[in-house]
PDB file of C-alpha atoms in Angstrom:
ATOM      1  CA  UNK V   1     -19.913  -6.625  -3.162  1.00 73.00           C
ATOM      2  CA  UNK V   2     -16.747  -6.084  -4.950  1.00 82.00           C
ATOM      3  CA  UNK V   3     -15.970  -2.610  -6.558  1.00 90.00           C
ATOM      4  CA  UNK V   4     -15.622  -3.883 -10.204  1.00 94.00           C
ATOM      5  CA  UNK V   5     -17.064  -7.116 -10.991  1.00 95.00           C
ATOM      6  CA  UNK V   6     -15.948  -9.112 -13.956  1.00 95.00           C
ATOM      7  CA  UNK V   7     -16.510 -12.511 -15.176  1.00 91.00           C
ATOM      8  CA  UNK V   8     -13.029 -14.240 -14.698  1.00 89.00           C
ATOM      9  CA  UNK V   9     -14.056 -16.753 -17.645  1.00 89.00           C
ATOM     10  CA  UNK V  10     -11.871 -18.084 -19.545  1.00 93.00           C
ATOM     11  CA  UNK V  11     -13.421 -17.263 -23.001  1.00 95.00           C
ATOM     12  CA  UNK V  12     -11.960 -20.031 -25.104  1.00 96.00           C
ATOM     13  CA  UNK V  13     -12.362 -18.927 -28.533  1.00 97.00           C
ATOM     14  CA  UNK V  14     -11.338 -19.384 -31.843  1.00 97.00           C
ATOM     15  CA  UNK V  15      -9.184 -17.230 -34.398  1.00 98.00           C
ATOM     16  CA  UNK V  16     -11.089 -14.492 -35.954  1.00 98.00           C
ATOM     17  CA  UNK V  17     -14.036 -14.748 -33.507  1.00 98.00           C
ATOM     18  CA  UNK V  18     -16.177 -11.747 -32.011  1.00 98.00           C
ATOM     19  CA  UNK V  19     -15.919 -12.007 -28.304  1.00 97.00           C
ATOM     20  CA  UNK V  20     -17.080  -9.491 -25.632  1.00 96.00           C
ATOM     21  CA  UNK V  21     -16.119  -9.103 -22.020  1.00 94.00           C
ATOM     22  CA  UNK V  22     -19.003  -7.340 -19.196  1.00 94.00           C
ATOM     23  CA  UNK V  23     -17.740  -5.593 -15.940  1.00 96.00           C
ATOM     24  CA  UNK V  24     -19.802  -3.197 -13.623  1.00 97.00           C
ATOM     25  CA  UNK V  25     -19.133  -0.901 -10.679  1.00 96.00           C
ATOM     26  CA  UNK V  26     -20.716   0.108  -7.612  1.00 94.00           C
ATOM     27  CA  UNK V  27     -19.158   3.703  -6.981  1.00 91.00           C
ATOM     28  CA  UNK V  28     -21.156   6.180  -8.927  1.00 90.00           C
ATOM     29  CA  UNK V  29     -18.744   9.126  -8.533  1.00 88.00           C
ATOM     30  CA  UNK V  30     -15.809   7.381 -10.509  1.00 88.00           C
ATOM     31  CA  UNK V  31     -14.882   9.316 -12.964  1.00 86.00           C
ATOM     32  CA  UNK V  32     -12.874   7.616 -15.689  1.00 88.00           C
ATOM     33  CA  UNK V  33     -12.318   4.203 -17.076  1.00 92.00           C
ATOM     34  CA  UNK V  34     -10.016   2.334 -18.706  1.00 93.00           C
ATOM     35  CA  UNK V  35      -9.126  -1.613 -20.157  1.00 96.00           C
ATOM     36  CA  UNK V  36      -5.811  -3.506 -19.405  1.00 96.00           C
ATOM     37  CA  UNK V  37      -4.033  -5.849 -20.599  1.00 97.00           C
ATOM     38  CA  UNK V  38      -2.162  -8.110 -18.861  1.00 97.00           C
ATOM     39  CA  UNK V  39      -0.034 -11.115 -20.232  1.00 96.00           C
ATOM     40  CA  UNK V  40       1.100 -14.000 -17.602  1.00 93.00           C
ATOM     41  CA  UNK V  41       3.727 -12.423 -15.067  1.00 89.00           C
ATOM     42  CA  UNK V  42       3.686  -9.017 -16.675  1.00 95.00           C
ATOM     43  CA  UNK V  43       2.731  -6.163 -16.076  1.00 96.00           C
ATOM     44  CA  UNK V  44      -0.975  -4.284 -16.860  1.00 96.00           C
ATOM     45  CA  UNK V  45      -0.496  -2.359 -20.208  1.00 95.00           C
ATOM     46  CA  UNK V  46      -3.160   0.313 -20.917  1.00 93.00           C
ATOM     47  CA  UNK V  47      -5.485  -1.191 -23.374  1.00 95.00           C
ATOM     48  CA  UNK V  48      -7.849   1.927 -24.015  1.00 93.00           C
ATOM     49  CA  UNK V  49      -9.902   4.604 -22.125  1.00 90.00           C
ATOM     50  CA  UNK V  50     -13.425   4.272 -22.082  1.00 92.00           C
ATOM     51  CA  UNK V  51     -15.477   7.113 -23.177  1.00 86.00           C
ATOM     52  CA  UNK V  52     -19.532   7.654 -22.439  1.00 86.00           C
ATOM     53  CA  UNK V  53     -19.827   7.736 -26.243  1.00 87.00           C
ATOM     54  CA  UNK V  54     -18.217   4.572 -27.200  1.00 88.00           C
ATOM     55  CA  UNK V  55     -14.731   4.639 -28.775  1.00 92.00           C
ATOM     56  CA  UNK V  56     -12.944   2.340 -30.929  1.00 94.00           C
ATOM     57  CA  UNK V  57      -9.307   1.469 -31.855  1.00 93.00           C
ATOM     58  CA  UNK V  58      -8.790  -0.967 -34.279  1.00 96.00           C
ATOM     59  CA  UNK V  59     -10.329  -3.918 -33.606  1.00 98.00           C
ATOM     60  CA  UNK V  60     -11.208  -2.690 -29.922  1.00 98.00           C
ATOM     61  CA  UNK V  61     -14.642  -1.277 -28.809  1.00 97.00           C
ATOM     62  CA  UNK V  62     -15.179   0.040 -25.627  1.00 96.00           C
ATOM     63  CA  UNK V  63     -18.739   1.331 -24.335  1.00 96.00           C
ATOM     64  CA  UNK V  64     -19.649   2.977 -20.860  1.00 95.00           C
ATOM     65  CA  UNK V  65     -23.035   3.031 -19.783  1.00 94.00           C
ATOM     66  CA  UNK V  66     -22.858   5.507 -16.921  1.00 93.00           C
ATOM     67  CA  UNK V  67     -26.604   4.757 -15.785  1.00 93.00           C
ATOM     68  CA  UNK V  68     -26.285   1.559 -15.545  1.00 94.00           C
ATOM     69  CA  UNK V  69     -22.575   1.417 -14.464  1.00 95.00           C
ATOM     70  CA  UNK V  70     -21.868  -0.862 -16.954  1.00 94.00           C
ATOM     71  CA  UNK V  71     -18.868  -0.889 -19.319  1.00 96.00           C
ATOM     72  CA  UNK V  72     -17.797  -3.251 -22.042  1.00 96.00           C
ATOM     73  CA  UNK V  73     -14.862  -4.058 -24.339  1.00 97.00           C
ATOM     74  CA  UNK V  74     -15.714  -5.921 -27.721  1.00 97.00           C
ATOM     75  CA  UNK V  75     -12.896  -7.753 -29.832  1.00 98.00           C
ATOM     76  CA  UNK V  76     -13.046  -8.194 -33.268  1.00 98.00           C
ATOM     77  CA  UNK V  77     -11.330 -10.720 -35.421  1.00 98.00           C
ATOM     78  CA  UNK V  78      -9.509 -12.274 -32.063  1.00 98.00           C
ATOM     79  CA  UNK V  79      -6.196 -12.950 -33.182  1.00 98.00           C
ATOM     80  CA  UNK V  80      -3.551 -15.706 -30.967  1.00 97.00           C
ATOM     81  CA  UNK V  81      -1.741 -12.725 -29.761  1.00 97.00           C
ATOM     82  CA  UNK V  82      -5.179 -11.256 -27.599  1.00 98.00           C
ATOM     83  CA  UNK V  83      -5.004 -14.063 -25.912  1.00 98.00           C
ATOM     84  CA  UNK V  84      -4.183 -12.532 -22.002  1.00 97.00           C
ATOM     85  CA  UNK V  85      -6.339 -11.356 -18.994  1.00 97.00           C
ATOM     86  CA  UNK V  86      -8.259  -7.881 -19.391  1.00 97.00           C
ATOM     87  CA  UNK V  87      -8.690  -6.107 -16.263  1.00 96.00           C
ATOM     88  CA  UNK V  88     -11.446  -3.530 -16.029  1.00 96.00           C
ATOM     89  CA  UNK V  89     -10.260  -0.550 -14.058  1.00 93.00           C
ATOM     90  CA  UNK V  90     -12.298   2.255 -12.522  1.00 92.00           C
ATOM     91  CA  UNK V  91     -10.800   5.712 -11.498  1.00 88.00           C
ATOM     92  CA  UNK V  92     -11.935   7.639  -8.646  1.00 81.00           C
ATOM     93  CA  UNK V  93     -11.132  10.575  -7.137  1.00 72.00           C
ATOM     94  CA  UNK V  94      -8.568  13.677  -7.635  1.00 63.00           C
ATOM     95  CA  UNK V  95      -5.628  11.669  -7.102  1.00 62.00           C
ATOM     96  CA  UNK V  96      -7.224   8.937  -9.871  1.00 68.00           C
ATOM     97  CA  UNK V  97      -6.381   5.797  -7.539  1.00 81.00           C
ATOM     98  CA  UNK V  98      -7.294   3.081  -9.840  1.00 87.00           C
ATOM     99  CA  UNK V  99      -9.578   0.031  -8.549  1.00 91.00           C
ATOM    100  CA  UNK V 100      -9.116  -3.231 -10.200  1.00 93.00           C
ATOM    101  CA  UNK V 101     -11.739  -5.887 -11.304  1.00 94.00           C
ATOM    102  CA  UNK V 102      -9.855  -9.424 -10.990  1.00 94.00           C
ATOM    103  CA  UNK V 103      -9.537 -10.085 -14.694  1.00 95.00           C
ATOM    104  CA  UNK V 104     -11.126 -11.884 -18.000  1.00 96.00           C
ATOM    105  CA  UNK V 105      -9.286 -14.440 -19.086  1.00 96.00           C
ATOM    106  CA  UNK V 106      -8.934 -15.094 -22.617  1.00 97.00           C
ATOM    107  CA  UNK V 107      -7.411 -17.799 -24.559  1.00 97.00           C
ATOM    108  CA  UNK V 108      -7.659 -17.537 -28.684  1.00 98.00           C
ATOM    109  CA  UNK V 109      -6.368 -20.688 -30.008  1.00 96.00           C
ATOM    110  CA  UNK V 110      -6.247 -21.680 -33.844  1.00 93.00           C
TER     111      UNK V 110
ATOM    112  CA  UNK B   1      13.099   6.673 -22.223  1.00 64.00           C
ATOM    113  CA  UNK B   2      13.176   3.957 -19.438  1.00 78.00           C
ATOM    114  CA  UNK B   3       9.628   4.389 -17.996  1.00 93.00           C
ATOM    115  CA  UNK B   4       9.173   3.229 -14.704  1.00 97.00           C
ATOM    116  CA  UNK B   5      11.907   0.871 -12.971  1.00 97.00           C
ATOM    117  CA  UNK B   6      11.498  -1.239 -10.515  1.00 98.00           C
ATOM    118  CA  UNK B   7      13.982  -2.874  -8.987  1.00 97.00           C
ATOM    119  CA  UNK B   8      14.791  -5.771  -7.523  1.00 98.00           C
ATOM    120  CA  UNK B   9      12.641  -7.887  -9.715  1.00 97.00           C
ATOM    121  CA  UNK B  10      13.157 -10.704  -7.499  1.00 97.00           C
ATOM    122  CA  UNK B  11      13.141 -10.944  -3.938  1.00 97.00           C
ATOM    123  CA  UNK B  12      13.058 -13.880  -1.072  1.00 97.00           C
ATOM    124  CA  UNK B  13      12.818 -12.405   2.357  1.00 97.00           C
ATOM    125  CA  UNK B  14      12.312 -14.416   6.045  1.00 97.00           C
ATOM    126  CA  UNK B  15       9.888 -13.431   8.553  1.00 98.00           C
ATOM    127  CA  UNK B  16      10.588 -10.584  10.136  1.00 97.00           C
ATOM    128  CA  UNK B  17      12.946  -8.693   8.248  1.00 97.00           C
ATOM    129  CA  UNK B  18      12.743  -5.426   6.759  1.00 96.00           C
ATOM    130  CA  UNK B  19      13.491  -4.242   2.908  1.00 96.00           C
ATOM    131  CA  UNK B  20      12.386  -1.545   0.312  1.00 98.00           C
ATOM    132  CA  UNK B  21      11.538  -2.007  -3.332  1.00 98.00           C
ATOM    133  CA  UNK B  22      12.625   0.960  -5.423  1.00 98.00           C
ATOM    134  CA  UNK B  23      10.490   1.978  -8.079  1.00 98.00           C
ATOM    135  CA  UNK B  24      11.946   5.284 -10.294  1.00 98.00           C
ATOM    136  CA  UNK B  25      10.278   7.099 -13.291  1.00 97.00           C
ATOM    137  CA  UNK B  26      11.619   9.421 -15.795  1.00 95.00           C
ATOM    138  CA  UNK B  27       8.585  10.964 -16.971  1.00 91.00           C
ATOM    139  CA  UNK B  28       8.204  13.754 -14.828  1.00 91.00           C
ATOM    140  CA  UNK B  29       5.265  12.403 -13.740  1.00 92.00           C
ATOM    141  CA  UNK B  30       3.465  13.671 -10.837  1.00 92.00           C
ATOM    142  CA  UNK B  31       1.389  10.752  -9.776  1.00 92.00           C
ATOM    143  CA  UNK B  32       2.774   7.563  -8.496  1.00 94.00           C
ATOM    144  CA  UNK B  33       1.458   4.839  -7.012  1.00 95.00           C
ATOM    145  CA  UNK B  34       2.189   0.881  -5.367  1.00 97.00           C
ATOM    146  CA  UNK B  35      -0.012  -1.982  -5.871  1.00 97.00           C
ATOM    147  CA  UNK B  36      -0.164  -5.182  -5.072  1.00 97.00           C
ATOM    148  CA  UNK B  37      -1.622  -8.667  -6.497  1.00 96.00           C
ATOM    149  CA  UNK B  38      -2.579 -11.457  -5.608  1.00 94.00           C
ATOM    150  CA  UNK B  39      -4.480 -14.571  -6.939  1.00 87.00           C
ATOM    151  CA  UNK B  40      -8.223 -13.766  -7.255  1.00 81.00           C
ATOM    152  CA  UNK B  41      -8.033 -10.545  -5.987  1.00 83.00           C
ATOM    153  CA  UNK B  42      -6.991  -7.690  -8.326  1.00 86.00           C
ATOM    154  CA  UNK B  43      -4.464  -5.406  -7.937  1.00 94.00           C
ATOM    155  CA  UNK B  44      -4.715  -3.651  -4.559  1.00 95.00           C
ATOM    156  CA  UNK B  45      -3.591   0.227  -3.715  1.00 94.00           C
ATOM    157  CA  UNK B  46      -1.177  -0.165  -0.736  1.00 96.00           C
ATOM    158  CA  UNK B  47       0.211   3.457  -0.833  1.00 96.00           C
ATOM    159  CA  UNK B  48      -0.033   6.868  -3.259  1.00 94.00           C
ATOM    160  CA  UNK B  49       1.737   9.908  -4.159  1.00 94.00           C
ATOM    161  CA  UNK B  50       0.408  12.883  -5.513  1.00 91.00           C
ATOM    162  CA  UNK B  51       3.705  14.656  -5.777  1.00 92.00           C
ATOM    163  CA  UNK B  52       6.822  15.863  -4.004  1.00 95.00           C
ATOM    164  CA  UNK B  53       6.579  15.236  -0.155  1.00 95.00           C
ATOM    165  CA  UNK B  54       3.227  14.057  -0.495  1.00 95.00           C
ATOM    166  CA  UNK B  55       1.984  10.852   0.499  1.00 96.00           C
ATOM    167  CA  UNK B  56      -1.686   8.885   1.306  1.00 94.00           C
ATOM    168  CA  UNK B  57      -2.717   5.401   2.391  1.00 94.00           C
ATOM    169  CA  UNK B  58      -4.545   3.256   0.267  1.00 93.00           C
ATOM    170  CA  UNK B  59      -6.939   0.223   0.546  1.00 92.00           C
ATOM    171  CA  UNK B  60      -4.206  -2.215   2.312  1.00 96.00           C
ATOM    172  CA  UNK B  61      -1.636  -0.169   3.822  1.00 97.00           C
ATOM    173  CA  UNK B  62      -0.840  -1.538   6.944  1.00 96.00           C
ATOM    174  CA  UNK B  63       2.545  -3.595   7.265  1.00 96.00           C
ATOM    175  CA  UNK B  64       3.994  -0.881   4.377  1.00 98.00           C
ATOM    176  CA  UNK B  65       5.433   3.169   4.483  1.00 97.00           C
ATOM    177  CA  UNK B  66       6.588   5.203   1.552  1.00 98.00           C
ATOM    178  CA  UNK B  67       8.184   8.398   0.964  1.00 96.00           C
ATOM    179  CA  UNK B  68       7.831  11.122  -2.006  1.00 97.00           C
ATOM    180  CA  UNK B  69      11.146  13.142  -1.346  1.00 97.00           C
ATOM    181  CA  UNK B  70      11.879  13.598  -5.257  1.00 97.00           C
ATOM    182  CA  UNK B  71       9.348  13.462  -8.070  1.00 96.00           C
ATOM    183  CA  UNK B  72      10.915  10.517  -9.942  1.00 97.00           C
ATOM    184  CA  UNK B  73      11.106   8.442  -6.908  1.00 98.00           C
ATOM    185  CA  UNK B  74       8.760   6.137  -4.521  1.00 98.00           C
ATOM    186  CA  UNK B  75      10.468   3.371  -2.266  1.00 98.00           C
ATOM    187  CA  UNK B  76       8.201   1.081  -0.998  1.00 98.00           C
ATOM    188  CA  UNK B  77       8.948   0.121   2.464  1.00 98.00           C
ATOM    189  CA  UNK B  78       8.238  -3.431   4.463  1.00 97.00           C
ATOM    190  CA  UNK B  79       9.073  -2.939   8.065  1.00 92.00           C
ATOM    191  CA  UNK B  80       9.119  -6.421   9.508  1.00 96.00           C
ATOM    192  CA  UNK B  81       7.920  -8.975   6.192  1.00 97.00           C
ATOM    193  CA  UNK B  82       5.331 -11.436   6.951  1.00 97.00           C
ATOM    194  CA  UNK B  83       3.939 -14.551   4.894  1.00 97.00           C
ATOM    195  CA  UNK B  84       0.771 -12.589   4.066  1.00 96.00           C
ATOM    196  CA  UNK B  85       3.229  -9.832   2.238  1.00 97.00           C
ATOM    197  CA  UNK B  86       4.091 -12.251  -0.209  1.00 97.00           C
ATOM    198  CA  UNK B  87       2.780 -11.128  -3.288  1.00 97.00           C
ATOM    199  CA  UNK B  88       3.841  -9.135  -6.724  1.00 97.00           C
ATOM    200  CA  UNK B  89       4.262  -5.521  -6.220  1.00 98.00           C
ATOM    201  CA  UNK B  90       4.131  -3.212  -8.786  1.00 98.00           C
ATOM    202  CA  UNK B  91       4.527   0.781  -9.116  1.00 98.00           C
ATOM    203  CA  UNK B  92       2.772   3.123 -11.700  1.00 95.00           C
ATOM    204  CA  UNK B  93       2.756   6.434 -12.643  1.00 94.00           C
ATOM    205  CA  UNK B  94       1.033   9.204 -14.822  1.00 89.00           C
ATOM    206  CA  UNK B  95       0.752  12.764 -15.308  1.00 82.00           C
ATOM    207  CA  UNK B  96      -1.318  14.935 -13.086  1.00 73.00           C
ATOM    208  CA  UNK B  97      -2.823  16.512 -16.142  1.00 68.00           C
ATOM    209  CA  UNK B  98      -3.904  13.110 -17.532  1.00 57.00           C
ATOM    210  CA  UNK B  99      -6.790  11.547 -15.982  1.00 57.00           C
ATOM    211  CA  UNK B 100      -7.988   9.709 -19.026  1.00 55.00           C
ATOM    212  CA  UNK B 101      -4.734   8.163 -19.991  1.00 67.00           C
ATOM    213  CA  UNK B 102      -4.060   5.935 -17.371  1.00 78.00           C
ATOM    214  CA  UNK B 103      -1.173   5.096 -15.798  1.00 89.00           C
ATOM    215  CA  UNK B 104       1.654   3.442 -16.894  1.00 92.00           C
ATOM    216  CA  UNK B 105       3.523  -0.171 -14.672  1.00 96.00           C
ATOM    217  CA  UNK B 106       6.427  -1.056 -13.625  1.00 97.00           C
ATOM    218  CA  UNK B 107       7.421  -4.548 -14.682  1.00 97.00           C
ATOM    219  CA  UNK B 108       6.666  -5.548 -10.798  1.00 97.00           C
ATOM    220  CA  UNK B 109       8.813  -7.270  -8.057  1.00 98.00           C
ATOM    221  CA  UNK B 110       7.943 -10.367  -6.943  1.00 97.00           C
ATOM    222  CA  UNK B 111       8.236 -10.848  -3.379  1.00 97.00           C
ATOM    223  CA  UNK B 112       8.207 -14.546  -1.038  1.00 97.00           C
ATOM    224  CA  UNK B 113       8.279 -13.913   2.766  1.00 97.00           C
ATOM    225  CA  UNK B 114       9.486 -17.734   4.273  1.00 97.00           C
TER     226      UNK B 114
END
């Protein structure tokens, strides 16, 4: 079993839907959590943390659900330009090495 | 305010021979690290730094060495390339006092062993 699992879609959706992306983990001692963003042939850009209580930024929502090591990332009002892979991304340890779930694709088209 | 540098950002190497990717940060960060992906399977930890002459192995290590002799910089070295090294390789960093910022990439180096 894989250390972050995520659906690798692609979510085709249209502009100015609601779309939501899943991932779990299997290593209850990680510690923090995070969602990237990663156009083609670029690099992972830090999307947002991920916080037990929910946080939001914009159009972003991210939840954790440590008991069920579960965490989600909800976009509102997709827009063309969110249209790029998301990686979930676990943290573990003191030295925070970061483990990688393959990626959601999504595609936003008009 | 550069970030992190990696350099070359292209790279065609034949069986067998050696090179290092440089990666350099100005941040004054303390933690640095190399990944590497593939297709359909996430970006891997091959090496990490948590400072200054301090070095660990990560998940897929073998094949690769590093070194930590100055905080802003972490070659990545391939002692004798093979075809399964061919991948993109990129190098991160972030402040030890930042756990819940993440870390910040490199724009990557992609590497073909013929």
């Amino acid at each position: 079993r894989k250390e972050v699992e995520q659906d690798p879609g692609p979510f085709n959706v249209p502009e100015g839907a609601t779309v939501a992306f899943n991932c779990t983990y299997s290593n209850s001692a990680s510690q923090s959590f995070f969602w990237y963003r990663q156009d083609c042939r670029k690099e992972p850009k830090l999307l947002m943390s991920v916080y037990s209580s929910g946080n939001e930024d914009g159009r972003f929502t991210a939840q954790l659900n440590r008991a069920s090591q579960y965490i989600s990332l909800l976009i509102r009002d997709s827009k063309l330009s969110d249209s790029a892979t998301y990686l979930c991304v676990v943290s573990t340890g003191t030295a925070s090495k970061l483990t990688f779930g393959t990626g959601t694709r999504l595609q936003v088209t008009l | 305010n550069a970030g992190v540098t990696q350099t070359p950002k292209f790279q065609v190497l034949k069986t067998g021979q050696s090179m290092t990717l440089q990666c350099a940060q100005d941040m004054n960060h303390e933690y640095m690290s190399w990944y590497r992906q593939d297709p359909g399977m996430g970006l891997r930890l091959i090496h990490y730094s948590v400072g200054a002459g301090i070095t660990d192995q990560g998940e897929v290590p073998n094949g690769y060495n590093v070194s930590r002799s100055t905080t802003e910089d972490f070659p990545l070295r391939l002692l004798s390339a093979a075809p399964s090294q061919t991948s993109v390789y990129f190098c991160a960093s972030r402040s030890n006092g930042q756990g819940s910022h993440g870390y910040t990439f490199g724009s990557g180096t992609r590497l073909t062993v013929v």
